[in-house]
Amino acid sequence: MKTIMVCIKHRYAGNPSCGGRGSDALACALERLIADRQAPVKVHRFPCLGLCELGPNMKVVAGEMFHHVSEAMLPDILQSALDEPET
């Protein structure tokens, strides 16, 4: 099954983070989109993808990395995962 990793890192003291920019809600919205489309893709909430300043970040396993993710981008991210060959 294909996987999309969603960074959920929360940094404190005013430091930028994916979690602080709403990645938890984005992961839930992505899961709803996957369920609605009955797509063979799972969401993996990942502790850190290492690019906090560019977050929220998502990564299609064995595929593309997405930065500054918004809910409007989720259909394209899902399609990227579906287009990625099985590994």
PDB file of C-alpha atoms in Angstrom:
ATOM      1  CA  MET A   1       0.000   0.000   0.000  1.00  0.00           C
ATOM      2  CA  LYS A   2       1.230   3.493  -0.794  1.00  0.00           C
ATOM      3  CA  THR A   3       1.972   5.851   2.076  1.00  0.00           C
ATOM      4  CA  ILE A   4       1.972   9.601   2.598  1.00  0.00           C
ATOM      5  CA  MET A   5       4.019  10.772   5.575  1.00  0.00           C
ATOM      6  CA  VAL A   6       2.713  13.858   7.354  1.00  0.00           C
ATOM      7  CA  CYS A   7       5.100  15.693   9.656  1.00  0.00           C
ATOM      8  CA  ILE A   8       3.411  16.421  12.987  1.00  0.00           C
ATOM      9  CA  LYS A   9       6.399  17.906  14.843  1.00  0.00           C
ATOM     10  CA  HIS A  10       5.521  20.567  17.408  1.00  0.00           C
ATOM     11  CA  ARG A  11       8.325  22.935  18.328  1.00  0.00           C
ATOM     12  CA  TYR A  12       7.898  25.452  21.078  1.00  0.00           C
ATOM     13  CA  ALA A  13       9.193  28.884  22.059  1.00  0.00           C
ATOM     14  CA  GLY A  14       7.992  30.434  18.819  1.00  0.00           C
ATOM     15  CA  ASN A  15       9.980  28.132  16.531  1.00  0.00           C
ATOM     16  CA  PRO A  16       8.229  27.192  13.266  1.00  0.00           C
ATOM     17  CA  SER A  17       6.848  23.674  13.046  1.00  0.00           C
ATOM     18  CA  CYS A  18       4.531  21.583  10.926  1.00  0.00           C
ATOM     19  CA  GLY A  19       2.338  20.742  13.906  1.00  0.00           C
ATOM     20  CA  GLY A  20       2.135  24.391  14.852  1.00  0.00           C
ATOM     21  CA  ARG A  21       0.957  25.181  11.328  1.00  0.00           C
ATOM     22  CA  GLY A  22      -1.932  22.735  11.367  1.00  0.00           C
ATOM     23  CA  SER A  23      -0.484  19.468  10.067  1.00  0.00           C
ATOM     24  CA  ASP A  24      -2.669  17.395  12.408  1.00  0.00           C
ATOM     25  CA  ALA A  25      -5.822  18.832  10.828  1.00  0.00           C
ATOM     26  CA  LEU A  26      -4.317  18.359   7.359  1.00  0.00           C
ATOM     27  CA  ALA A  27      -3.615  14.684   8.134  1.00  0.00           C
ATOM     28  CA  CYS A  28      -7.252  14.213   9.161  1.00  0.00           C
ATOM     29  CA  ALA A  29      -8.489  15.976   6.013  1.00  0.00           C
ATOM     30  CA  LEU A  30      -6.203  13.791   3.890  1.00  0.00           C
ATOM     31  CA  GLU A  31      -7.564  10.655   5.577  1.00  0.00           C
ATOM     32  CA  ARG A  32     -11.120  11.780   4.795  1.00  0.00           C
ATOM     33  CA  LEU A  33     -10.172  12.403   1.162  1.00  0.00           C
ATOM     34  CA  ILE A  34      -8.573   8.959   0.909  1.00  0.00           C
ATOM     35  CA  ALA A  35     -11.679   7.336   2.435  1.00  0.00           C
ATOM     36  CA  ASP A  36     -14.033   9.278   0.133  1.00  0.00           C
ATOM     37  CA  ARG A  37     -12.090   8.106  -2.904  1.00  0.00           C
ATOM     38  CA  GLN A  38     -11.479   4.625  -1.483  1.00  0.00           C
ATOM     39  CA  ALA A  39      -7.852   5.073  -2.482  1.00  0.00           C
ATOM     40  CA  PRO A  40      -5.265   2.417  -1.553  1.00  0.00           C
ATOM     41  CA  VAL A  41      -3.136   4.923   0.366  1.00  0.00           C
ATOM     42  CA  LYS A  42      -2.438   5.274   4.069  1.00  0.00           C
ATOM     43  CA  VAL A  43      -1.391   8.299   6.109  1.00  0.00           C
ATOM     44  CA  HIS A  44       1.554   7.942   8.478  1.00  0.00           C
ATOM     45  CA  ARG A  45       1.967  10.711  11.036  1.00  0.00           C
ATOM     46  CA  PHE A  46       5.729  11.120  11.219  1.00  0.00           C
ATOM     47  CA  PRO A  47       7.589  12.835  14.080  1.00  0.00           C
ATOM     48  CA  CYS A  48       9.740  15.064  11.861  1.00  0.00           C
ATOM     49  CA  LEU A  49      10.693  15.405   8.200  1.00  0.00           C
ATOM     50  CA  GLY A  50      13.472  17.879   9.040  1.00  0.00           C
ATOM     51  CA  LEU A  51      12.239  20.994   7.239  1.00  0.00           C
ATOM     52  CA  CYS A  52      10.267  22.860   9.890  1.00  0.00           C
ATOM     53  CA  GLU A  53      10.737  26.255   8.259  1.00  0.00           C
ATOM     54  CA  LEU A  54       8.970  25.003   5.103  1.00  0.00           C
ATOM     55  CA  GLY A  55       6.041  23.303   6.855  1.00  0.00           C
ATOM     56  CA  PRO A  56       3.566  21.875   6.916  1.00  0.00           C
ATOM     57  CA  ASN A  57       5.441  19.136   5.057  1.00  0.00           C
ATOM     58  CA  MET A  58       4.243  15.881   3.510  1.00  0.00           C
ATOM     59  CA  LYS A  59       6.194  13.191   1.677  1.00  0.00           C
ATOM     60  CA  VAL A  60       4.941  10.474  -0.622  1.00  0.00           C
ATOM     61  CA  VAL A  61       7.069   7.460   0.318  1.00  0.00           C
ATOM     62  CA  ALA A  62       9.514   6.831  -2.565  1.00  0.00           C
ATOM     63  CA  GLY A  63       8.158   9.980  -4.193  1.00  0.00           C
ATOM     64  CA  GLU A  64       7.709  13.707  -4.011  1.00  0.00           C
ATOM     65  CA  MET A  65       8.088  15.996  -0.991  1.00  0.00           C
ATOM     66  CA  PHE A  66       5.536  18.802  -0.511  1.00  0.00           C
ATOM     67  CA  HIS A  67       6.122  22.018   1.469  1.00  0.00           C
ATOM     68  CA  HIS A  68       3.789  24.757   2.726  1.00  0.00           C
ATOM     69  CA  VAL A  69       0.926  22.258   2.380  1.00  0.00           C
ATOM     70  CA  SER A  70      -2.614  23.611   2.431  1.00  0.00           C
ATOM     71  CA  GLU A  71      -5.900  21.742   2.278  1.00  0.00           C
ATOM     72  CA  ALA A  72      -6.282  22.815  -1.356  1.00  0.00           C
ATOM     73  CA  MET A  73      -3.124  20.837  -2.203  1.00  0.00           C
ATOM     74  CA  LEU A  74      -4.364  17.526  -0.764  1.00  0.00           C
ATOM     75  CA  PRO A  75      -5.976  16.185  -3.973  1.00  0.00           C
ATOM     76  CA  ASP A  76      -2.699  16.745  -5.846  1.00  0.00           C
ATOM     77  CA  ILE A  77      -0.685  15.081  -3.083  1.00  0.00           C
ATOM     78  CA  LEU A  78      -3.025  12.087  -3.108  1.00  0.00           C
ATOM     79  CA  GLN A  79      -2.762  11.873  -6.906  1.00  0.00           C
ATOM     80  CA  SER A  80       1.029  11.974  -6.637  1.00  0.00           C
ATOM     81  CA  ALA A  81       0.896   8.979  -4.307  1.00  0.00           C
ATOM     82  CA  LEU A  82      -1.447   7.118  -6.639  1.00  0.00           C
ATOM     83  CA  ASP A  83       0.834   7.837  -9.601  1.00  0.00           C
ATOM     84  CA  GLU A  84       3.950   6.579  -7.789  1.00  0.00           C
ATOM     85  CA  PRO A  85       4.962   3.056  -8.854  1.00  0.00           C
ATOM     86  CA  GLU A  86       4.771   0.354  -6.177  1.00  0.00           C
ATOM     87  CA  THR A  87       8.102  -0.314  -4.469  1.00  0.00           C
TER      88      THR A  87
END
